[in-house]
Structures are given as C-alpha cells and as structure tokens.
Amino acid sequence: MAQVELDNRGLMPPEPMVRILSALATLGDDDDLVALMDREPMLLYPELERRGFVWTFAEAGDGYVLTIRKASP
Amino acid sequence: MSARVTPAESPPLWLVAPFFLAAPAGLAAAGVIIAGANSDSFAGVNLPRNLAIVHALVVGWVTTTMMGATYQLIPAVLGGRLFSAWLVRLQFALHVCAVPVFVWAFYHWDLPLLEIGGMMVCGSLVLYLANAVLGLARGSRPGVTRWYVMAALSFLLATGGFGLLWVMAMRHALFPITFDRIAAHAHLGLLGWLGLTVMGVSYQLVPMFNVVRGTEPRFSRVALVVTVAALIAFAGVMLLAPPRPVRVVFAIGLAAGPILWGLDLLRLMHHRSRRNLDVQGRATYLSLTMLAVTIALGFTVLAMQVVSPERNNTHVVVAYAMAGVLGWMGTMLIGNTYKILPFLLWYHRYRPLVGRAPVPVTADIYNDRAATAVLASHAAGVAVLVLAALLENTWLLRASGGIFAAVAVAHLGTMLHMFLPKTSSRPMAPATRPLVAR
Amino acid sequence: MKPSVVAGILRHVYDPELGIDLVALGLVYGIDADDEHVAVRIAMTSAGCPMSDALLGSAEAALSYAFPGAAVEVMEATDPPWDPAMLDELARERMGMPPRTASGARRGPG
C-alpha cells in the first residue's frame, strides 16, 4: 500500500480535476491518492463514481484534503 | 367540398427571424472553445470546458433555433395562435442575455454565476413554454405532430428543472450529483426536447416539402409512445443508480423510437414525387446517417461501461453526444432553416405583390448552392470531430472547432443574404393593365 | 371573360415552395367566369399545408388585380384529393420526375 500525494492548492479549475484524473490512471488497487484542495471538486465526483473510486473529503487547516481509493469489489 | 379562404396566420417576420439570426453565435462559441482544446479534453466528460461546449451548442444554437422554428410552426402549421408577441420579444431578450452568462459560468466553473445563469435560462424556458403551450391550446389542427410538440415541451421543462436542481445541489451541497443523474438530464434534453421536436415536426414537413402522396408513416404514434415511456422510465430509474443490465433495456427503449422514426422517414423520402433534392432533402438524408452513427456510438458507450466500468471512456461519450447534437439535430436544423426563413420572407415581403409584380419564389430567396456548401461543411466538421474523439486526437479536434466557427459565420451569411432584395426567376403574367394604373 | 383567360392568370401564380404554377401543378379544379364574376376552385398539394392560406390569397389577389371589375371568389377544393398524377409534363420535369411516356414505356412488358 502506497500513498500518492498531489498539491492542488492555488490552481484554477479544471486543473485540479485534470491532475487528479490523470494521477488515478496509474493508481494501484490498494493505493491512496491524497490531494490538497482549495475547494470541493463537485464536478470530479461523478467522474470518480463512474470509474469505480470511493473518496473522503475533509477540512484541513485553511484548505481541504481529498482522499481517493479504488472501491473494493 | 369547398371551404372559403381563411385569413392567413404567420407570425411577423421580426418576431421569428431574430432567433434564427442569433442562434449561430452558439455554434460559433462552441467552435472557438473546441478550437482552443488541449489534451485534457478527453480526461473527463464533466470538465468545465466540455460542459461549456455542450451548453453553448444545445441551449445557444439548437434550442434558440428551435424556439424560432416553433414560434413559426405553431401558428403556420399546427393551427395555433401565439399567446403574445411581446412575451416572445421579452423571452428572446432574456434568452440572449442568459446564454452567454450560462456558458461563461460553465467555462470558468463559477458556481454562483452558474446558478444565476441557470435561473436566467430557466426563466427564458418558462416564458417560451407559456407562449408555446397557450399557443397550441388556442385552437390547433389535429395530428400527431401536435402531440410530439406537447411531449417535447414537457421534457424541456423537466430538463431545465433537473439542470437547475443539479446546479443548486452542487452549489449548496444538497445531495451528490452522480453520473447517472447527469445522463438523465442529458437524455431528457437531447431526446425528449430536441429529438421529439425534430421527429414530430419532420413527420409534418418532410411529406409536405417533398410532395409525398399515398404513403403514410407507419410508426408515428408508436415512436412517440415508445420514446415517451422509455424516457420517463430511464430518467426515473437513473436517479436511483440501477444495476447495469437494467440500463441495457432502457438504452434499447431509448433507441427504438428514433430508429422507427428513421425508417418512416426513409420510406417517405423513397416515395416522394419531388425527385430533385434541395438542401432540406439532402439534410434529411445526412441527418438520418448521423442518427445511425449516434445510436451505434451510444451502444458502444453502454457496452464499454458494462464490460470495463473502470476504464475512462470519455472520448466515446464525447463522440456520441456530438454526433447526436451536431449531427442528428444540427444537420436537420440547418436544412430546415433554409425552408422556414425563405417562406417567412416570401410571406411577408412578396406575397402581397403576387399577381401585380414579378415575385420571387422561395428558391430565389436563398442560394441553394451556398446552403448546400454550409450543410456539407458542417457534416464534414461533425465527421472530423467524431473521428478526433474516437482517436483522442487533439489536433483533429481543434480543426473541427475551426470548421464549426467558419460554418456558423457562413450560415449566418447565407441567412442575411436572404434579406437582400430578390428578383423572380419565373415569368410574369402578360400585363392586363399597366402597374401604374393602380 | 373566358376560363382560358382566367387560367392564363393562374399560370403565373406560383406555389412559392415548389416554384411551379397552379395550373401546371394540376391544382385548379374548376373555373366559373362571366363578366361580373370569377369563381375558381383550387386544391392544395397536402392537407394542412401552411402554404394553403398564402396560395389561395395569392390567387385571389392576382385575379382581383387582373379583373378589377369582377367579383372574385377563390375556394379551396378538397375533393378529389390532389394527386401527383395531376401534374403536367412541365411540372414533372421541374420536380425531377421522368416524363409520363418514358416512365410508361419503362414499366411496360418487354
């Protein structure tokens, strides 16, 4: 199990979404993608769900943390 | 049996024409955004840029044109009467203000602005619906087209309502927006509003323009009932995230109506007396070809989702949506614009002069060669775009955007050209009295 | 005036969409004319045609202008329904249909 980190703070849409989606393409089955965010990525969620990922979204400091992993079959 | 001449009913030229003249701006905007595409375009369907393109096309170009067309057809073909000319003008003003705000907000993913833009668009839709529904209710000819238009108007309300609700849900974090919910909104709009309008209106116009006698459509009622039932079931079920096999059943139901309609249209066109095809006839055949491509791509998307749901199939979804909006709808709209606008111009400018002066016929008012060139360029643009999406080729994608922007300008040019004074290509009656005598 | 003179006027009233005159289309079902009175019966190529009002109005305007002293009456005829068989050779040619004789010969045995 590994953790892939992505700092999306200070980026304008759709940059955070594009970066997360391309990072997911290489994410292993047990890996976590942890992304630091300025805002909640509402448009990303349907794309995650469609590709079979689950996620948590939480406040952290003055930003947010989005954690994504593959849904267990 | 004979009937007395009844007073003519066609709406004023400057009530309807602005919709046709403003609409290509939507196609041009979409073309410019597509021309500026980068390699991210196929990363996800839901990218702000992709949403801006789809809404510029659907709300800006296609819906604006259809509003103008139905404002003309409801009184002229369906025997209704528009509720209020001022309401039409108010709706037009609101619509042309709403669409740029709406598309801009999608492009820059500005949720507060998107909510405002969405409300403005819905306001325009409600005004349009009020005028159209009241117009149809105030006396209309019996016939299947009327039911198609009524159903389409109901789905337009549902599409706008769901769309606004989804935006508000995202803005205020009311409930999650799933991909299925977006699919429901998209199909209600694409097939429910746009598809049923095109299907119903062409059942009326295709036999008329192409002089089809002795051949009746076989599936006009079945196609309507199947499409309405499939859409209601699809939209209802998609809100509840159904298992994959259920989706296959609904997809077949959604495709059945347009397929039956397409078969009917091919049969009508085959039995037409007017053998020489003009731009509208060519557009009809092109549109049917694009419909076949759309349905094939739709089933490809579905098959990919069932077989390997985790794979990114954005490029096929893009090809499917664009073949439907730009191909099936777009070619039909371009073809019919060259019928509706010349007729309106003839009706208002030249009909009062019939018998007194040489009067151009509709074929003199628009240039069929230029119109066909616009149609062919548009079809080429669709082919390049679909190919670009399937190959995930950014350069081809940009090229198609350039084609659409050019098509929009040329299409507008051919429309403006219609407004220039025209002379008749037909011989005039030997003057029984000199014109000056009157 | 003679019915042929009335028909001569209607030969210059065109279906704006097809660009073919009413007589060539076979839409003129009956002409009843004397010095004070012109009555014509005109059919439509399709029921519920949006052109119908425009077309009948055009015929009425043309006849009123040509015969200012006469009372002009234009009626829509619906029986029998118009059929492409009523097109004359000029109209057939304009619509891209084969000439009647040629199509008859092609369909004939041998």
PDB file of C-alpha atoms in Angstrom, chain B residues 11-195:
ATOM      1  CA  PRO B  11     -46.133  35.475 -37.193  1.00  0.00           C
ATOM      2  CA  PRO B  12     -44.434  38.798 -38.004  1.00  0.00           C
ATOM      3  CA  LEU B  13     -41.015  38.393 -39.630  1.00  0.00           C
ATOM      4  CA  TRP B  14     -39.166  40.262 -36.883  1.00  0.00           C
ATOM      5  CA  LEU B  15     -40.703  38.151 -34.178  1.00  0.00           C
ATOM      6  CA  VAL B  16     -39.201  34.921 -35.505  1.00  0.00           C
ATOM      7  CA  ALA B  17     -36.136  35.915 -37.561  1.00  0.00           C
ATOM      8  CA  PRO B  18     -34.037  37.165 -34.579  1.00  0.00           C
ATOM      9  CA  PHE B  19     -33.980  33.644 -33.113  1.00  0.00           C
ATOM     10  CA  PHE B  20     -32.538  32.238 -36.353  1.00  0.00           C
ATOM     11  CA  LEU B  21     -30.010  35.061 -36.713  1.00  0.00           C
ATOM     12  CA  ALA B  22     -28.805  34.917 -33.086  1.00  0.00           C
ATOM     13  CA  ALA B  23     -28.547  31.116 -32.872  1.00  0.00           C
ATOM     14  CA  PRO B  24     -25.303  30.622 -34.902  1.00  0.00           C
ATOM     15  CA  ALA B  25     -23.478  32.563 -32.156  1.00  0.00           C
ATOM     16  CA  GLY B  26     -23.890  29.414 -30.032  1.00  0.00           C
ATOM     17  CA  LEU B  27     -22.306  27.264 -32.748  1.00  0.00           C
ATOM     18  CA  ALA B  28     -19.512  29.822 -33.206  1.00  0.00           C
ATOM     19  CA  ALA B  29     -18.809  29.955 -29.449  1.00  0.00           C
ATOM     20  CA  ALA B  30     -18.683  26.163 -29.253  1.00  0.00           C
ATOM     21  CA  GLY B  31     -16.393  26.124 -32.309  1.00  0.00           C
ATOM     22  CA  VAL B  32     -13.999  28.627 -30.724  1.00  0.00           C
ATOM     23  CA  ILE B  33     -13.872  26.683 -27.439  1.00  0.00           C
ATOM     24  CA  ILE B  34     -13.282  23.407 -29.335  1.00  0.00           C
ATOM     25  CA  ALA B  35     -10.564  25.099 -31.432  1.00  0.00           C
ATOM     26  CA  GLY B  36      -8.780  26.026 -28.187  1.00  0.00           C
ATOM     27  CA  ALA B  37      -8.970  22.482 -26.804  1.00  0.00           C
ATOM     28  CA  ASN B  38      -5.930  20.862 -25.196  1.00  0.00           C
ATOM     29  CA  SER B  39      -5.043  17.266 -24.474  1.00  0.00           C
ATOM     30  CA  ASP B  40      -7.179  17.363 -21.284  1.00  0.00           C
ATOM     31  CA  SER B  41     -10.413  17.347 -23.289  1.00  0.00           C
ATOM     32  CA  PHE B  42     -10.816  13.583 -23.040  1.00  0.00           C
ATOM     33  CA  ALA B  43      -9.816  13.363 -19.358  1.00  0.00           C
ATOM     34  CA  GLY B  44     -13.417  13.598 -18.226  1.00  0.00           C
ATOM     35  CA  VAL B  45     -16.881  14.295 -19.622  1.00  0.00           C
ATOM     36  CA  ASN B  46     -17.565  16.700 -16.796  1.00  0.00           C
ATOM     37  CA  LEU B  47     -14.711  19.109 -17.455  1.00  0.00           C
ATOM     38  CA  PRO B  48     -15.907  22.726 -17.357  1.00  0.00           C
ATOM     39  CA  ARG B  49     -14.734  23.229 -20.937  1.00  0.00           C
ATOM     40  CA  ASN B  50     -16.748  20.232 -22.177  1.00  0.00           C
ATOM     41  CA  LEU B  51     -19.850  21.374 -20.309  1.00  0.00           C
ATOM     42  CA  ALA B  52     -19.456  24.873 -21.772  1.00  0.00           C
ATOM     43  CA  ILE B  53     -19.245  23.410 -25.308  1.00  0.00           C
ATOM     44  CA  VAL B  54     -22.327  21.210 -24.886  1.00  0.00           C
ATOM     45  CA  HIS B  55     -24.442  24.001 -23.395  1.00  0.00           C
ATOM     46  CA  ALA B  56     -23.329  26.574 -25.985  1.00  0.00           C
ATOM     47  CA  LEU B  57     -24.450  24.118 -28.663  1.00  0.00           C
ATOM     48  CA  VAL B  58     -27.629  22.833 -27.089  1.00  0.00           C
ATOM     49  CA  VAL B  59     -29.000  25.930 -25.357  1.00  0.00           C
ATOM     50  CA  GLY B  60     -27.303  28.510 -27.551  1.00  0.00           C
ATOM     51  CA  TRP B  61     -27.574  27.126 -31.064  1.00  0.00           C
ATOM     52  CA  VAL B  62     -30.091  24.287 -31.223  1.00  0.00           C
ATOM     53  CA  THR B  63     -32.673  25.458 -28.678  1.00  0.00           C
ATOM     54  CA  THR B  64     -32.612  29.067 -29.910  1.00  0.00           C
ATOM     55  CA  THR B  65     -33.240  27.879 -33.481  1.00  0.00           C
ATOM     56  CA  MET B  66     -35.990  25.528 -32.328  1.00  0.00           C
ATOM     57  CA  MET B  67     -37.685  28.317 -30.388  1.00  0.00           C
ATOM     58  CA  GLY B  68     -37.820  30.433 -33.547  1.00  0.00           C
ATOM     59  CA  ALA B  69     -38.959  27.470 -35.639  1.00  0.00           C
ATOM     60  CA  THR B  70     -41.781  26.527 -33.261  1.00  0.00           C
ATOM     61  CA  TYR B  71     -42.935  30.150 -32.932  1.00  0.00           C
ATOM     62  CA  GLN B  72     -43.360  29.981 -36.723  1.00  0.00           C
ATOM     63  CA  LEU B  73     -44.775  26.449 -36.936  1.00  0.00           C
ATOM     64  CA  ILE B  74     -47.333  26.680 -34.135  1.00  0.00           C
ATOM     65  CA  PRO B  75     -49.428  29.279 -35.982  1.00  0.00           C
ATOM     66  CA  ALA B  76     -48.460  28.392 -39.564  1.00  0.00           C
ATOM     67  CA  VAL B  77     -48.544  24.596 -39.497  1.00  0.00           C
ATOM     68  CA  LEU B  78     -50.166  23.481 -36.261  1.00  0.00           C
ATOM     69  CA  GLY B  79     -53.047  25.947 -36.499  1.00  0.00           C
ATOM     70  CA  GLY B  80     -52.455  27.532 -33.080  1.00  0.00           C
ATOM     71  CA  ARG B  81     -52.078  31.195 -32.177  1.00  0.00           C
ATOM     72  CA  LEU B  82     -49.168  32.667 -30.245  1.00  0.00           C
ATOM     73  CA  PHE B  83     -50.281  33.970 -26.900  1.00  0.00           C
ATOM     74  CA  SER B  84     -48.431  37.274 -27.009  1.00  0.00           C
ATOM     75  CA  ALA B  85     -45.929  38.894 -29.372  1.00  0.00           C
ATOM     76  CA  TRP B  86     -44.478  40.931 -26.509  1.00  0.00           C
ATOM     77  CA  LEU B  87     -43.895  37.808 -24.493  1.00  0.00           C
ATOM     78  CA  VAL B  88     -41.913  36.424 -27.453  1.00  0.00           C
ATOM     79  CA  ARG B  89     -39.768  39.590 -27.566  1.00  0.00           C
ATOM     80  CA  LEU B  90     -39.231  39.534 -23.807  1.00  0.00           C
ATOM     81  CA  GLN B  91     -38.292  35.860 -23.940  1.00  0.00           C
ATOM     82  CA  PHE B  92     -35.822  36.492 -26.765  1.00  0.00           C
ATOM     83  CA  ALA B  93     -34.179  39.336 -24.843  1.00  0.00           C
ATOM     84  CA  LEU B  94     -33.876  37.215 -21.710  1.00  0.00           C
ATOM     85  CA  HIS B  95     -32.588  34.229 -23.685  1.00  0.00           C
ATOM     86  CA  VAL B  96     -29.784  36.107 -25.477  1.00  0.00           C
ATOM     87  CA  CYS B  97     -28.687  37.597 -22.134  1.00  0.00           C
ATOM     88  CA  ALA B  98     -28.896  34.253 -20.304  1.00  0.00           C
ATOM     89  CA  VAL B  99     -26.913  32.027 -22.671  1.00  0.00           C
ATOM     90  CA  PRO B 100     -23.578  33.933 -22.545  1.00  0.00           C
ATOM     91  CA  VAL B 101     -23.731  34.129 -18.720  1.00  0.00           C
ATOM     92  CA  PHE B 102     -24.558  30.429 -18.565  1.00  0.00           C
ATOM     93  CA  VAL B 103     -21.778  29.306 -20.951  1.00  0.00           C
ATOM     94  CA  TRP B 104     -19.225  31.662 -19.369  1.00  0.00           C
ATOM     95  CA  ALA B 105     -20.033  30.280 -15.901  1.00  0.00           C
ATOM     96  CA  PHE B 106     -19.542  26.708 -17.119  1.00  0.00           C
ATOM     97  CA  TYR B 107     -16.269  27.550 -18.836  1.00  0.00           C
ATOM     98  CA  HIS B 108     -14.806  29.264 -15.755  1.00  0.00           C
ATOM     99  CA  TRP B 109     -16.596  26.891 -13.383  1.00  0.00           C
ATOM    100  CA  ASP B 110     -18.074  29.746 -11.380  1.00  0.00           C
ATOM    101  CA  LEU B 111     -20.837  28.029  -9.390  1.00  0.00           C
ATOM    102  CA  PRO B 112     -22.541  31.174  -8.016  1.00  0.00           C
ATOM    103  CA  LEU B 113     -22.644  32.643 -11.531  1.00  0.00           C
ATOM    104  CA  LEU B 114     -23.789  29.287 -12.937  1.00  0.00           C
ATOM    105  CA  GLU B 115     -26.726  29.352 -10.552  1.00  0.00           C
ATOM    106  CA  ILE B 116     -27.676  32.835 -11.772  1.00  0.00           C
ATOM    107  CA  GLY B 117     -27.181  31.840 -15.428  1.00  0.00           C
ATOM    108  CA  GLY B 118     -29.199  28.662 -14.889  1.00  0.00           C
ATOM    109  CA  MET B 119     -32.043  30.657 -13.370  1.00  0.00           C
ATOM    110  CA  MET B 120     -31.989  33.078 -16.310  1.00  0.00           C
ATOM    111  CA  VAL B 121     -32.083  30.208 -18.809  1.00  0.00           C
ATOM    112  CA  CYS B 122     -34.952  28.571 -16.908  1.00  0.00           C
ATOM    113  CA  GLY B 123     -36.777  31.918 -16.871  1.00  0.00           C
ATOM    114  CA  SER B 124     -36.440  32.092 -20.644  1.00  0.00           C
ATOM    115  CA  LEU B 125     -37.663  28.485 -20.963  1.00  0.00           C
ATOM    116  CA  VAL B 126     -40.714  29.168 -18.793  1.00  0.00           C
ATOM    117  CA  LEU B 127     -41.673  32.227 -20.878  1.00  0.00           C
ATOM    118  CA  TYR B 128     -41.187  30.194 -24.051  1.00  0.00           C
ATOM    119  CA  LEU B 129     -43.230  27.301 -22.698  1.00  0.00           C
ATOM    120  CA  ALA B 130     -46.053  29.611 -21.630  1.00  0.00           C
ATOM    121  CA  ASN B 131     -46.271  31.097 -25.096  1.00  0.00           C
ATOM    122  CA  ALA B 132     -45.967  27.769 -26.903  1.00  0.00           C
ATOM    123  CA  VAL B 133     -48.395  25.814 -24.715  1.00  0.00           C
ATOM    124  CA  LEU B 134     -51.003  28.577 -24.674  1.00  0.00           C
ATOM    125  CA  GLY B 135     -50.449  28.997 -28.412  1.00  0.00           C
ATOM    126  CA  LEU B 136     -51.124  25.325 -29.049  1.00  0.00           C
ATOM    127  CA  ALA B 137     -54.107  25.313 -26.697  1.00  0.00           C
ATOM    128  CA  ARG B 138     -55.733  28.188 -28.582  1.00  0.00           C
ATOM    129  CA  GLY B 139     -57.018  26.032 -31.406  1.00  0.00           C
ATOM    130  CA  SER B 140     -54.802  23.694 -33.328  1.00  0.00           C
ATOM    131  CA  ARG B 141     -55.088  21.190 -36.141  1.00  0.00           C
ATOM    132  CA  PRO B 142     -55.393  17.557 -35.131  1.00  0.00           C
ATOM    133  CA  GLY B 143     -52.426  15.368 -35.940  1.00  0.00           C
ATOM    134  CA  VAL B 144     -49.549  13.510 -34.408  1.00  0.00           C
ATOM    135  CA  THR B 145     -47.109  16.459 -34.684  1.00  0.00           C
ATOM    136  CA  ARG B 146     -49.071  18.387 -32.082  1.00  0.00           C
ATOM    137  CA  TRP B 147     -48.636  15.532 -29.585  1.00  0.00           C
ATOM    138  CA  TYR B 148     -44.927  15.315 -30.312  1.00  0.00           C
ATOM    139  CA  VAL B 149     -44.541  19.045 -29.663  1.00  0.00           C
ATOM    140  CA  MET B 150     -46.600  18.839 -26.455  1.00  0.00           C
ATOM    141  CA  ALA B 151     -44.452  15.945 -25.186  1.00  0.00           C
ATOM    142  CA  ALA B 152     -41.250  17.769 -26.203  1.00  0.00           C
ATOM    143  CA  LEU B 153     -42.331  20.900 -24.304  1.00  0.00           C
ATOM    144  CA  SER B 154     -42.958  18.810 -21.171  1.00  0.00           C
ATOM    145  CA  PHE B 155     -39.494  17.279 -21.437  1.00  0.00           C
ATOM    146  CA  LEU B 156     -37.983  20.737 -21.936  1.00  0.00           C
ATOM    147  CA  LEU B 157     -39.485  21.771 -18.601  1.00  0.00           C
ATOM    148  CA  ALA B 158     -38.129  18.598 -16.962  1.00  0.00           C
ATOM    149  CA  THR B 159     -34.649  19.110 -18.489  1.00  0.00           C
ATOM    150  CA  GLY B 160     -34.419  22.727 -17.340  1.00  0.00           C
ATOM    151  CA  GLY B 161     -35.785  21.853 -13.904  1.00  0.00           C
ATOM    152  CA  PHE B 162     -33.365  18.971 -13.355  1.00  0.00           C
ATOM    153  CA  GLY B 163     -30.455  21.023 -14.695  1.00  0.00           C
ATOM    154  CA  LEU B 164     -31.113  23.902 -12.317  1.00  0.00           C
ATOM    155  CA  LEU B 165     -31.654  21.483  -9.440  1.00  0.00           C
ATOM    156  CA  TRP B 166     -28.295  19.776 -10.128  1.00  0.00           C
ATOM    157  CA  VAL B 167     -26.509  23.168 -10.175  1.00  0.00           C
ATOM    158  CA  MET B 168     -28.134  24.183  -6.900  1.00  0.00           C
ATOM    159  CA  ALA B 169     -27.304  20.794  -5.381  1.00  0.00           C
ATOM    160  CA  MET B 170     -23.627  21.345  -6.255  1.00  0.00           C
ATOM    161  CA  ARG B 171     -23.586  24.954  -5.122  1.00  0.00           C
ATOM    162  CA  HIS B 172     -25.249  24.329  -1.777  1.00  0.00           C
ATOM    163  CA  ALA B 173     -24.052  20.702  -1.308  1.00  0.00           C
ATOM    164  CA  LEU B 174     -27.643  19.427  -1.044  1.00  0.00           C
ATOM    165  CA  PHE B 175     -27.043  15.913  -2.415  1.00  0.00           C
ATOM    166  CA  PRO B 176     -24.382  14.284  -4.591  1.00  0.00           C
ATOM    167  CA  ILE B 177     -24.617  14.593  -8.359  1.00  0.00           C
ATOM    168  CA  THR B 178     -23.959  11.184  -9.834  1.00  0.00           C
ATOM    169  CA  PHE B 179     -23.051  10.420 -13.400  1.00  0.00           C
ATOM    170  CA  ASP B 180     -26.449   8.737 -13.812  1.00  0.00           C
ATOM    171  CA  ARG B 181     -28.224  11.947 -12.836  1.00  0.00           C
ATOM    172  CA  ILE B 182     -26.244  13.865 -15.432  1.00  0.00           C
ATOM    173  CA  ALA B 183     -27.118  11.171 -18.011  1.00  0.00           C
ATOM    174  CA  ALA B 184     -30.817  11.540 -17.147  1.00  0.00           C
ATOM    175  CA  HIS B 185     -30.660  15.336 -17.628  1.00  0.00           C
ATOM    176  CA  ALA B 186     -28.752  14.945 -20.909  1.00  0.00           C
ATOM    177  CA  HIS B 187     -31.148  12.376 -22.399  1.00  0.00           C
ATOM    178  CA  LEU B 188     -34.251  14.286 -21.337  1.00  0.00           C
ATOM    179  CA  GLY B 189     -32.847  17.274 -23.198  1.00  0.00           C
ATOM    180  CA  LEU B 190     -31.314  15.551 -26.194  1.00  0.00           C
ATOM    181  CA  LEU B 191     -34.059  13.027 -26.936  1.00  0.00           C
ATOM    182  CA  GLY B 192     -37.021  14.422 -25.004  1.00  0.00           C
ATOM    183  CA  TRP B 193     -36.906  18.061 -26.050  1.00  0.00           C
ATOM    184  CA  LEU B 194     -34.721  18.185 -29.179  1.00  0.00           C
ATOM    185  CA  GLY B 195     -35.379  14.682 -30.517  1.00  0.00           C
TER     186      GLY B 195
END
